[in-house]
Coordinates of C-alpha atoms in Angstrom, one line a residue:
X2 CA 89.5 105.2 110.8
X3 CA 87.4 102.8 108.8
X4 CA 86.5 99.3 110.1
X5 CA 88.3 97.6 107.2
X6 CA 91.4 99.6 107.9
X7 CA 91.3 98.7 111.6
X8 CA 91.0 95.0 110.7
X9 CA 93.9 95.3 108.3
X10 CA 96.0 97.1 110.9
X11 CA 95.1 94.4 113.5
X12 CA 96.1 91.7 111.0
X13 CA 99.4 93.3 110.3
X14 CA 100.1 93.8 114.0
X15 CA 99.3 90.2 114.8
X16 CA 101.5 88.9 111.9
X17 CA 104.4 91.1 113.1
X18 CA 104.1 89.9 116.7
X19 CA 103.9 86.2 115.6
X20 CA 106.8 86.6 113.2
X21 CA 109.0 88.3 115.8
X22 CA 108.1 86.2 118.8
X23 CA 106.9 82.7 117.7
X24 CA 110.2 81.0 116.8
X25 CA 112.2 82.5 119.8
X26 CA 109.3 81.6 122.1
X27 CA 109.2 78.0 120.9
X28 CA 113.0 77.8 121.1
X29 CA 113.0 79.2 124.7
X30 CA 110.4 76.8 126.1
X31 CA 111.7 73.8 124.3
X32 CA 115.3 74.6 125.3
X33 CA 114.1 75.2 128.9
X34 CA 112.3 71.9 128.8
X35 CA 115.3 70.1 127.4
X36 CA 117.5 71.7 130.0
X37 CA 115.3 70.8 133.0
X38 CA 114.8 67.2 131.7
X39 CA 118.5 66.8 131.2
X40 CA 119.3 68.3 134.6
X41 CA 116.8 65.9 136.3
X42 CA 118.2 62.9 134.5
X43 CA 121.9 63.8 135.2
X44 CA 121.1 64.5 138.9
X45 CA 119.3 61.2 139.2
X46 CA 122.1 59.3 137.6
X47 CA 124.8 61.0 139.6
X48 CA 122.9 60.6 142.9
X49 CA 122.3 56.9 142.1
X50 CA 126.0 56.5 141.2
X51 CA 127.1 58.0 144.5
X52 CA 124.7 55.8 146.4
X53 CA 126.1 52.7 144.6
X54 CA 129.7 53.5 145.2
X55 CA 129.7 55.0 148.7
X56 CA 129.7 53.0 152.0
X57 CA 126.3 52.8 153.7
X58 CA 125.4 55.6 156.0
X59 CA 128.3 57.7 154.6
X60 CA 127.8 61.3 155.8
X61 CA 130.1 62.5 153.1
X62 CA 128.0 60.7 150.4
X63 CA 124.8 62.1 151.9
X64 CA 126.1 65.6 151.9
X65 CA 127.3 65.2 148.3
X66 CA 123.9 63.9 147.2
X67 CA 122.2 66.8 148.8
X68 CA 124.5 69.2 147.1
X69 CA 123.9 67.6 143.7
X70 CA 120.1 67.8 144.3
X71 CA 120.4 71.5 145.2
X72 CA 122.7 72.4 142.3
X73 CA 121.5 71.3 138.8
X74 CA 124.3 70.7 136.3
X75 CA 123.2 73.7 134.1
X76 CA 123.9 76.0 137.1
X77 CA 127.6 75.2 136.8
X78 CA 127.9 75.3 133.0
X79 CA 129.6 78.7 133.1
X80 CA 131.1 78.4 136.5
X81 CA 134.9 78.6 136.2
X82 CA 135.7 77.9 139.8
X83 CA 137.8 74.8 140.6
X84 CA 135.3 73.7 143.2
X85 CA 132.8 72.7 140.5
X86 CA 135.3 71.7 137.8
X87 CA 134.7 68.0 138.1
X88 CA 130.9 68.4 138.2
X89 CA 131.0 70.7 135.2
X90 CA 133.3 68.4 133.1
X91 CA 131.1 65.5 133.8
X92 CA 127.8 67.2 132.7
X93 CA 128.2 70.5 130.9
X94 CA 131.3 70.8 128.8
X95 CA 131.3 73.3 125.9
X96 CA 129.1 72.2 123.0
X97 CA 127.6 69.4 125.0
X98 CA 123.8 68.8 124.9
X99 CA 123.1 70.5 128.2
X100 CA 125.5 73.4 127.2
X101 CA 123.5 73.9 124.0
X102 CA 120.2 73.8 125.8
X103 CA 121.3 76.5 128.2
X104 CA 122.8 78.7 125.5
X105 CA 119.7 78.3 123.3
X106 CA 117.4 79.2 126.2
X107 CA 119.5 82.3 127.0
X108 CA 119.8 83.5 123.4
X109 CA 116.1 83.0 122.9
X110 CA 115.3 85.0 126.0
X111 CA 117.5 87.9 125.0
X112 CA 116.0 87.7 121.4
X113 CA 112.5 88.1 122.9
X114 CA 113.7 91.0 125.0
X115 CA 115.4 92.7 122.0
X116 CA 112.3 92.2 119.9
X117 CA 110.1 93.7 122.5
X118 CA 112.5 96.7 122.8
X119 CA 112.5 97.1 119.0
X120 CA 108.7 97.2 118.9
X121 CA 108.8 100.0 121.6
X122 CA 111.4 101.9 119.5
X123 CA 109.3 101.5 116.4
X124 CA 106.2 102.8 118.2
X125 CA 108.3 105.7 119.6
X126 CA 109.6 106.7 116.1
X127 CA 106.0 106.4 114.8
X128 CA 104.8 108.7 117.6
X129 CA 107.6 111.2 116.7
X130 CA 106.4 111.2 113.1
X131 CA 102.9 111.9 114.4
X132 CA 104.1 114.7 116.6
X133 CA 106.1 116.8 114.1
X134 CA 105.9 116.7 110.3
X135 CA 109.4 118.4 110.1
X136 CA 111.1 115.4 111.6
X137 CA 109.3 112.7 109.6
X138 CA 112.3 112.2 107.3
X139 CA 114.7 111.9 110.2
X140 CA 112.4 109.6 112.1
X141 CA 111.9 107.3 109.1
X142 CA 115.6 107.3 108.3
X143 CA 116.5 106.3 111.8
X144 CA 113.8 103.6 111.8
X145 CA 114.9 102.3 108.4
X146 CA 118.5 102.0 109.5
X147 CA 117.6 100.4 112.7
X148 CA 115.3 97.9 111.1
X149 CA 117.7 97.0 108.3
X150 CA 120.4 96.1 110.9
X151 CA 117.8 94.3 113.1
X152 CA 116.4 92.4 110.1
X153 CA 119.8 90.9 109.3
X154 CA 120.4 90.0 112.9
X155 CA 116.9 88.6 113.4
X156 CA 117.1 86.4 110.2
X157 CA 120.5 85.0 111.3
X158 CA 119.3 84.3 114.8
X159 CA 116.0 82.8 113.9
X160 CA 117.6 80.8 111.1
X161 CA 120.0 79.4 113.6
X162 CA 117.0 78.5 115.9
X163 CA 115.3 76.7 113.0
X164 CA 118.4 74.6 112.2
X165 CA 119.0 73.9 115.9
X166 CA 115.3 72.8 116.4
X167 CA 115.3 70.7 113.3
X168 CA 118.0 68.5 115.0
X169 CA 117.0 68.6 118.6
X170 CA 113.2 68.1 118.3
X171 CA 113.6 64.7 116.7
X172 CA 116.8 63.9 118.7
X173 CA 115.3 64.6 122.1
X174 CA 111.8 63.2 121.6
X175 CA 112.5 60.4 119.1
X176 CA 116.2 59.7 119.8
X177 CA 116.9 60.1 116.2
X178 CA 117.7 62.9 113.7
X179 CA 117.1 63.5 110.0
X180 CA 120.2 64.7 108.2
X181 CA 118.1 65.8 105.2
X182 CA 115.8 67.9 107.4
X183 CA 118.7 69.6 109.0
X184 CA 120.4 70.2 105.6
X185 CA 117.2 71.7 104.2
X186 CA 116.7 74.0 107.2
X187 CA 120.4 75.1 107.0
X188 CA 120.1 75.7 103.3
X189 CA 117.0 77.9 103.7
X190 CA 118.7 79.8 106.5
X191 CA 121.7 80.5 104.3
X192 CA 119.5 81.6 101.4
X193 CA 117.5 83.8 103.8
X194 CA 120.6 85.5 105.1
X195 CA 121.9 86.1 101.6
X196 CA 118.5 87.6 100.6
X197 CA 118.7 90.1 103.5
X198 CA 122.2 91.2 102.6
X199 CA 121.5 91.6 98.9
X200 CA 118.2 93.4 99.6
X201 CA 119.9 96.0 101.8
X202 CA 122.1 97.1 99.0
X203 CA 119.5 97.1 96.2
X204 CA 118.3 100.4 95.1
X205 CA 114.9 101.2 93.4
X206 CA 114.6 102.9 90.1
X207 CA 114.4 106.5 91.1
X208 CA 113.3 107.8 87.7
X209 CA 109.9 109.4 88.3
X210 CA 108.3 109.6 84.8
X211 CA 105.6 112.1 84.2
X212 CA 103.4 112.0 81.1
X213 CA 103.2 115.6 79.8
X214 CA 105.2 118.3 77.9
X215 CA 107.3 121.1 79.3
X216 CA 105.7 124.6 78.8
X217 CA 108.5 127.2 78.4
X218 CA 107.9 130.7 79.4
X219 CA 107.7 132.0 75.8
X220 CA 104.9 129.5 75.2
X221 CA 102.7 130.8 78.0
X222 CA 104.1 134.2 79.2
X223 CA 100.8 135.3 80.8
X224 CA 100.4 132.1 82.8
X225 CA 104.0 132.2 83.9
X226 CA 103.6 135.8 85.0
X227 CA 100.5 134.9 87.0
X228 CA 102.2 132.0 88.7
X229 CA 105.1 134.3 89.7
X230 CA 102.7 136.8 91.2
X231 CA 100.9 134.1 93.2
X232 CA 104.3 132.7 94.4
X233 CA 105.4 136.2 95.5
X234 CA 102.1 136.6 97.4
X235 CA 102.9 133.3 99.3
X236 CA 106.5 134.4 99.9
X237 CA 108.0 131.5 98.0
X238 CA 110.1 130.9 94.9
X239 CA 108.2 130.0 91.7
X240 CA 108.6 126.7 90.0
X241 CA 111.6 126.1 87.7
X242 CA 109.4 124.4 85.1
X243 CA 105.7 123.8 84.3
X244 CA 104.6 120.5 82.9
X245 CA 101.3 120.4 81.0
X246 CA 99.4 117.0 80.8
X247 CA 96.0 115.5 80.6
X248 CA 95.7 113.8 84.0
X249 CA 92.8 115.0 86.2
X250 CA 95.2 116.4 88.7
X251 CA 97.5 119.3 89.7
X252 CA 100.6 118.8 91.8
X253 CA 104.0 120.2 92.7
X254 CA 107.2 118.4 93.5
X255 CA 110.9 119.0 94.0
X256 CA 111.9 115.4 93.1
X257 CA 113.8 114.8 89.8
X258 CA 111.4 113.9 87.0
X259 CA 111.6 112.4 83.5
X260 CA 109.3 114.4 81.2
X261 CA 109.0 113.2 77.6
X262 CA 112.5 111.7 77.8
X263 CA 114.1 114.8 79.4
X264 CA 115.3 114.9 82.9
X265 CA 114.4 117.9 85.0
X266 CA 115.0 118.8 88.7
X267 CA 114.1 121.5 91.1
X268 CA 110.6 122.8 91.6
X269 CA 108.0 121.5 89.1
X270 CA 104.4 122.5 88.7
X271 CA 102.1 120.0 86.9
X272 CA 98.9 121.5 85.3
X273 CA 96.1 119.6 83.7
X274 CA 95.1 121.2 80.4
X275 CA 91.6 119.6 80.4
X276 CA 91.0 120.9 83.9
X277 CA 92.3 124.4 83.0
X278 CA 89.6 124.5 80.3
X279 CA 87.0 123.7 82.9
X280 CA 88.0 126.3 85.4
X281 CA 87.7 130.1 85.0
X282 CA 90.8 132.0 85.7
X283 CA 90.0 132.8 89.4
X284 CA 89.2 129.1 90.1
X285 CA 92.4 128.1 88.4
X286 CA 94.3 130.7 90.5
X287 CA 92.9 129.0 93.6
X288 CA 94.3 125.7 92.5
X289 CA 97.6 127.2 91.6
X290 CA 97.8 129.1 94.9
X291 CA 97.0 125.9 96.7
X292 CA 99.9 124.1 95.0
X293 CA 102.3 126.9 95.6
X294 CA 101.5 126.8 99.3
X295 CA 103.0 123.3 99.3
X296 CA 106.3 124.9 98.1
X297 CA 106.0 127.7 100.8
X298 CA 105.1 125.2 103.6
X299 CA 108.1 122.9 102.8
X300 CA 105.8 120.0 101.9
X301 CA 107.6 119.3 98.6
X302 CA 111.0 119.6 100.2
X303 CA 109.9 117.1 102.9
X304 CA 108.5 114.7 100.2
X305 CA 111.7 115.0 98.1
X306 CA 113.7 113.9 101.1
X307 CA 111.3 111.2 102.2
X308 CA 110.3 109.8 98.8
X309 CA 113.6 108.0 98.0
X310 CA 113.7 106.6 101.5
X311 CA 110.2 105.2 101.2
X312 CA 110.9 103.7 97.8
X313 CA 114.1 102.0 99.1
X314 CA 112.2 100.7 102.1
X315 CA 109.3 99.4 100.1
X316 CA 111.7 97.6 97.7
X317 CA 113.4 96.0 100.8
X318 CA 110.0 95.0 102.2
X319 CA 109.1 93.3 98.9
X320 CA 112.3 91.2 99.0
X321 CA 111.7 90.2 102.6
X322 CA 108.3 88.8 101.6
X323 CA 110.1 86.5 99.1
X324 CA 111.0 83.7 101.5
X325 CA 109.3 82.1 104.5
X326 CA 112.2 82.7 106.8
X327 CA 112.7 86.3 105.8
X328 CA 109.0 86.9 106.6
X329 CA 110.0 87.0 110.3
X330 CA 111.1 90.6 109.6
X331 CA 108.9 91.4 106.6
X332 CA 105.8 91.7 108.8
X333 CA 107.6 94.0 111.2
X334 CA 108.6 96.2 108.3
X335 CA 104.9 96.2 107.2
X336 CA 103.9 97.2 110.7
X337 CA 106.3 100.2 110.7
X338 CA 105.3 101.2 107.2
X339 CA 101.6 101.3 108.2
X340 CA 102.3 103.3 111.3
X341 CA 104.3 105.8 109.3
X342 CA 101.7 105.9 106.5
X343 CA 99.0 106.9 109.1
X344 CA 101.3 109.6 110.4
X345 CA 101.9 110.9 106.9
X346 CA 98.2 110.8 106.1
X347 CA 97.4 112.8 109.2
X348 CA 100.0 115.5 108.4
X349 CA 98.9 115.5 104.8
X350 CA 95.3 116.2 105.8
X351 CA 96.5 119.1 108.0
X352 CA 98.7 120.5 105.2
X353 CA 95.8 120.2 102.6
X354 CA 93.5 122.2 104.9
X355 CA 96.3 124.8 105.3
X356 CA 96.8 125.0 101.5
X357 CA 93.1 125.4 101.0
X358 CA 93.0 128.3 103.4
X359 CA 96.0 129.9 101.7
X360 CA 94.3 129.6 98.3
X361 CA 91.1 131.2 99.7
X362 CA 93.2 134.1 101.0
X363 CA 94.9 134.6 97.7
X364 CA 91.6 134.3 95.7
X365 CA 88.2 133.7 97.3
X366 CA 86.4 131.0 99.3
X367 CA 84.0 130.5 96.4
X368 CA 86.9 130.0 93.9
X369 CA 88.4 127.2 96.1
X370 CA 85.2 125.3 96.6
X371 CA 83.9 125.7 93.0
X372 CA 87.3 124.5 91.7
X373 CA 87.1 121.5 94.0
X374 CA 83.6 120.6 92.8
X375 CA 84.4 121.0 89.1
X376 CA 87.6 118.9 89.2
X377 CA 85.8 116.3 91.3
X378 CA 83.1 116.0 88.6
X379 CA 85.6 115.7 85.8
X380 CA 87.7 113.1 87.6
X381 CA 84.7 111.0 88.5
X382 CA 83.3 111.2 85.0
X383 CA 86.6 110.4 83.4
X384 CA 86.9 107.3 85.6
X385 CA 83.4 106.3 84.6
X386 CA 84.0 106.7 80.9
X387 CA 87.3 104.8 81.0
X388 CA 85.9 102.0 83.2
X389 CA 83.0 101.5 80.8
X390 CA 85.4 101.3 77.8
X391 CA 87.7 98.9 79.6
X392 CA 84.8 96.6 80.6
X393 CA 83.7 96.1 77.0
X394 CA 84.4 92.6 75.7
X395 CA 85.4 93.7 72.2
X396 CA 88.5 95.3 70.8
X397 CA 88.4 99.1 70.3
X398 CA 89.0 99.8 66.7
X399 CA 89.9 103.3 65.9
X400 CA 90.0 106.4 68.2
X401 CA 88.4 106.1 71.6
X402 CA 87.7 109.8 71.8
X403 CA 87.8 109.8 75.6
X404 CA 88.3 113.6 75.7
X405 CA 85.3 114.2 73.4
X406 CA 83.1 111.7 75.4
X407 CA 84.0 113.6 78.7
X408 CA 83.4 117.0 77.2
X409 CA 80.0 116.1 75.7
X410 CA 78.7 114.1 78.8
X411 CA 80.2 116.0 81.7
X412 CA 77.3 118.5 82.2
X413 CA 74.7 115.7 82.2
X414 CA 76.8 113.8 84.7
X415 CA 77.2 116.9 86.9
X416 CA 73.3 117.1 87.1
X417 CA 73.0 113.4 88.0
X418 CA 72.3 111.9 91.4
X419 CA 75.2 109.6 90.7
X420 CA 77.7 112.4 90.9
X421 CA 76.2 113.8 94.2
X422 CA 76.3 110.3 95.6
X423 CA 79.9 109.8 94.6
X424 CA 80.9 113.0 96.3
X425 CA 79.0 112.1 99.5
X426 CA 80.7 108.7 99.5
X427 CA 84.2 110.2 99.1
X428 CA 85.0 108.0 96.1
X429 CA 86.4 110.8 93.9
X430 CA 90.2 111.3 93.5
X431 CA 90.8 114.6 95.3
X432 CA 91.7 117.4 93.0
X433 CA 94.4 119.0 95.2
X434 CA 96.0 115.6 95.8
X435 CA 94.2 115.6 99.1
X436 CA 93.0 113.0 101.6
X437 CA 90.0 114.8 103.2
X438 CA 86.6 114.4 101.6
X439 CA 84.8 117.3 100.0
X440 CA 82.5 118.0 103.0
X441 CA 85.5 118.5 105.3
X442 CA 87.3 120.7 102.7
X443 CA 84.4 123.0 102.5
X444 CA 83.9 123.2 106.2
X445 CA 87.7 123.9 106.7
X446 CA 87.6 127.0 104.4
X447 CA 84.2 128.1 105.8
X448 CA 82.2 127.9 102.6
X449 CA 79.8 125.0 102.4
X450 CA 77.9 124.6 99.1
X451 CA 74.7 122.6 99.1
X452 CA 74.8 119.6 96.8
X453 CA 71.7 120.9 95.0
X454 CA 74.0 123.6 93.5
X455 CA 76.7 121.2 92.3
X456 CA 75.0 120.9 88.8
X457 CA 75.0 124.6 88.2
X458 CA 78.7 124.9 89.2
X459 CA 79.8 122.0 87.1
X460 CA 77.8 123.2 84.1
X461 CA 79.0 126.8 84.2
X462 CA 81.1 127.5 81.1
X463 CA 84.0 129.9 81.8
X464 CA 84.4 132.8 79.4
X465 CA 88.2 132.8 79.7
X466 CA 90.6 130.1 81.0
X467 CA 94.4 129.8 81.5
X468 CA 94.4 127.0 78.9
X469 CA 93.8 129.7 76.3
X470 CA 97.1 131.3 77.4
X471 CA 99.2 128.2 76.5
X472 CA 100.4 128.2 72.9
X473 CA 99.7 125.0 71.1
X474 CA 97.6 123.7 74.0
X475 CA 95.2 121.9 71.6
X476 CA 98.2 120.2 69.8
X477 CA 99.7 119.2 73.2
X478 CA 96.4 117.7 74.3
X479 CA 95.9 115.9 71.0
X480 CA 99.4 114.3 71.2
X481 CA 99.0 113.2 74.8
X482 CA 95.5 111.8 74.3
X483 CA 96.6 109.9 71.2
X484 CA 99.5 108.3 73.1
X485 CA 97.2 107.6 76.1
X486 CA 94.5 106.0 74.1
X487 CA 97.0 103.8 72.3
X488 CA 98.3 102.5 75.6
X489 CA 94.8 102.2 76.9
X490 CA 93.8 100.1 73.8
X491 CA 96.9 97.9 74.2
X492 CA 96.1 97.2 77.9
X493 CA 92.4 96.6 77.1
X494 CA 93.3 94.1 74.3
X495 CA 95.7 92.2 76.6
X496 CA 92.9 92.0 79.2
X497 CA 90.6 90.5 76.6
X498 CA 93.1 87.6 76.2
X499 CA 92.3 86.9 79.9
X500 CA 88.6 87.2 79.4
X501 CA 87.9 85.1 76.3
X502 CA 87.0 81.4 76.2
X503 CA 87.4 81.8 72.5
X504 CA 84.4 80.9 70.3
X505 CA 85.3 82.7 67.1
X506 CA 88.4 82.9 64.9
X507 CA 89.0 86.5 65.9
X508 CA 88.8 85.7 69.6
X509 CA 91.1 82.7 69.1
X510 CA 93.7 84.8 67.2
X511 CA 93.7 87.4 70.0
X512 CA 94.2 84.8 72.7
X513 CA 97.0 83.1 70.7
X514 CA 98.7 86.5 70.3
X515 CA 99.3 86.7 74.1
X516 CA 99.2 83.0 74.9
X517 CA 100.8 81.0 72.0
X518 CA 101.6 77.3 72.5
X519 CA 104.8 76.7 74.4
X520 CA 106.9 73.6 74.1
X521 CA 109.4 72.4 76.6
X522 CA 111.9 69.7 75.5
X523 CA 112.3 66.6 77.6
X524 CA 114.8 63.7 77.3
X525 CA 114.6 61.2 74.5
X526 CA 113.3 63.8 72.0
X527 CA 110.0 64.2 73.8
X528 CA 108.3 67.5 74.6
X529 CA 105.4 68.7 76.8
X530 CA 103.2 71.5 75.4
X531 CA 101.3 74.1 77.3
X532 CA 98.6 76.1 75.4
X533 CA 95.5 78.1 76.1
X534 CA 93.3 74.9 76.0
X535 CA 95.4 72.8 78.3
X536 CA 98.4 70.5 78.6
X537 CA 99.4 68.1 75.9
X538 CA 100.6 64.8 77.4
X539 CA 104.2 64.1 76.2
X540 CA 103.6 60.4 75.8
X541 CA 100.0 59.9 74.7
X542 CA 99.5 63.3 73.0
X543 CA 96.2 63.6 74.8
X544 CA 95.0 67.1 75.8
X545 CA 94.3 67.6 79.5
X546 CA 91.9 70.5 79.3
X547 CA 92.2 73.3 81.8
X548 CA 88.6 72.8 83.0
X549 CA 89.8 69.3 84.1
X550 CA 92.6 70.7 86.2
X551 CA 92.2 71.4 89.9
X552 CA 95.8 71.6 90.9
X553 CA 99.4 71.4 89.6
X554 CA 102.5 70.2 91.5
X555 CA 106.0 69.0 90.7
X556 CA 106.9 65.8 92.4
X557 CA 110.5 66.3 93.4
X558 CA 112.3 63.5 95.3
X559 CA 115.6 64.9 94.2
X560 CA 116.9 68.2 92.7
X561 CA 115.5 67.3 89.3
X562 CA 111.7 67.2 88.7
X563 CA 110.7 63.8 87.4
X564 CA 106.9 64.1 87.5
X565 CA 104.2 66.7 87.0
X566 CA 101.1 65.8 89.1
X567 CA 97.9 67.2 87.6
X568 CA 95.0 66.9 90.1
X569 CA 91.5 66.7 88.6
X570 CA 88.2 68.0 90.1
X571 CA 86.6 64.6 89.6
X572 CA 86.7 62.1 92.4
X573 CA 88.0 58.6 92.1
X574 CA 87.8 55.5 94.3
X575 CA 90.5 56.8 96.7
X576 CA 89.8 60.5 96.5
X577 CA 90.6 63.1 93.9
X578 CA 91.8 61.7 90.6
X579 CA 95.2 62.8 89.3
X580 CA 97.4 62.3 86.2
X581 CA 101.2 61.9 86.7
X582 CA 103.2 63.0 83.7
X583 CA 106.7 61.7 83.7
X584 CA 109.2 64.4 82.9
X585 CA 113.0 64.6 83.1
X586 CA 113.9 68.3 83.0
X587 CA 116.6 70.5 84.4
X588 CA 115.8 72.9 87.2
X589 CA 116.0 76.1 85.1
X590 CA 113.7 74.6 82.4
X591 CA 111.4 73.4 85.1
X592 CA 111.1 76.9 86.4
X593 CA 110.1 78.1 83.0
X594 CA 107.6 75.3 82.6
X595 CA 106.1 76.1 86.1
X596 CA 105.8 79.8 85.2
X597 CA 104.0 78.9 81.9
X598 CA 101.6 76.4 83.7
X599 CA 100.7 79.0 86.3
X600 CA 100.2 81.8 83.7
X601 CA 98.1 79.8 81.3
X602 CA 96.0 78.1 84.1
X603 CA 95.4 81.5 85.6
X604 CA 94.2 82.8 82.2
X605 CA 91.7 80.0 82.0
X606 CA 90.4 80.6 85.5
X607 CA 90.0 84.3 84.8
X608 CA 88.2 83.6 81.5
X609 CA 85.9 81.1 83.2
X610 CA 85.1 83.5 86.0
X611 CA 84.4 86.3 83.5
X612 CA 82.0 84.0 81.6
X613 CA 80.1 83.2 84.7
X614 CA 79.9 86.8 85.8
X615 CA 78.8 87.9 82.3
X616 CA 76.1 85.2 82.3
X617 CA 74.5 86.6 85.4
X618 CA 74.9 90.2 84.3
X619 CA 77.7 91.2 86.6
X620 CA 80.3 93.7 85.5
X621 CA 83.6 92.0 85.1
X622 CA 85.7 95.0 86.2
X623 CA 84.9 97.9 88.5
X624 CA 84.4 101.3 86.8
X625 CA 87.8 102.6 88.0
X626 CA 89.8 99.6 86.8
X627 CA 91.6 101.5 84.1
X628 CA 92.5 104.5 86.2

């Protein structure tokens, strides 16, 4: 496990523990302190009252005082006996201060106990997922149901704690209370509860879109026949459909998919046409046998069951991170998700090794390893080409010719030290959708190839490939690359709008295409404008340029924003300078203005950062940014 991952896991664990236990712990100790202080004050007052009203040297009064000292009022709060009725009525009636302190202390204690028990259950379910891949779906479903119920209960309870503390902290220590503070705390608690309830019933978009085209059997009869033979060898049913695409990947799934606007279900095999052209038939057979082993081993069936659960759970987690009060459960959800992800990664590694061995048995050890090396080279070089194109600071006019660039430069890249270094570092997308690095994959199948031979393997041109057996394969690739490059150019152009501090008319026009001036109407016919250069003051018409903005904040003494406070980086006599722009704007319009201010200011910061990095020769984006 990498050091960075260990640090992230430790951070998530710490956040989960703090979120679960911090507010209940504070509530418990404060309630306990309030209870003890109130007990002591009541006992002192009662003992003093008995002394003042009883005759001197009264044995009865002395006995009663001793009894009061030995029995604090909180001890009889829930005592229904008639013997303590008078004592209870005088000190701890229902909903009285002392009654509240005792109830809060008790509820906080049981909340801590329940939270600790839940953590143990989560760890137990995670251990179950580690132990058996076959029960991962059941384990996750149980954990998901348990956590959804607990999340609702935890937000309700901790919301109640926050509201209760907002009153009693000031009331007990300052002998006053702030109605507005209590109202705000209560409002946030209600919103948090509503967020939890809504999030439980929200469902993710379960349409899994795949970019590619269906390959019917009459379009590639020989390939279909070979896949059926390999499936029969592995003792499993063949795929219902084959999808051909241009991604540097092969995969199988049993989840419903959308392919070119058509819905398909059942077993699907995705094949990469560019990679099929790179592999000879035996190497491609090794890849296909590997993927079919995922059918035979139940991996795709398990993923089809688990995938929707994970998507729903992740959507729920996202909603829980939306508010401060719901974060008390969001971090626990993150903790459970990380534990489960580690378990899935572990079982995935084991299954990838098993699939490699099955592929070697169906073909040969050499075919498996050679396919792995070739596909790794292609994937790494494709990322390099796309990263280079995406990092360019000019628009791409005309065809990008990514496929041609890869085809003409792949052999040279395969001979380079860069490729060998990338493989050693484990930075390449794994060709079998695998987690283990290449060195472990080779050792697992028992065929280790020295990196000095990588270049010869990558540069070997096959005499026959399975791509040749797909009718219209060239046309399919041409259509897919054309669509891909169009989307790539669009994303690249939009990224340029975030990079430019425009100096030419062309650059200005591009920035204005994505960041046109936006006007927001205020009262009395005034308006405030936000544009790529800055904020136009609604009263003076002066432009506050983004380079003179260090912070933005709405000043809201009521439920309507009446000032926009712009903090400047320059210092004044009393600290940072600021400009206060008077605005009278409705809440909904204020939200739109806030979104625009954030987006346009972020654009300027990104452009400024890019200009600085370019000045010092730094690459503005990593090579795999467009992956």
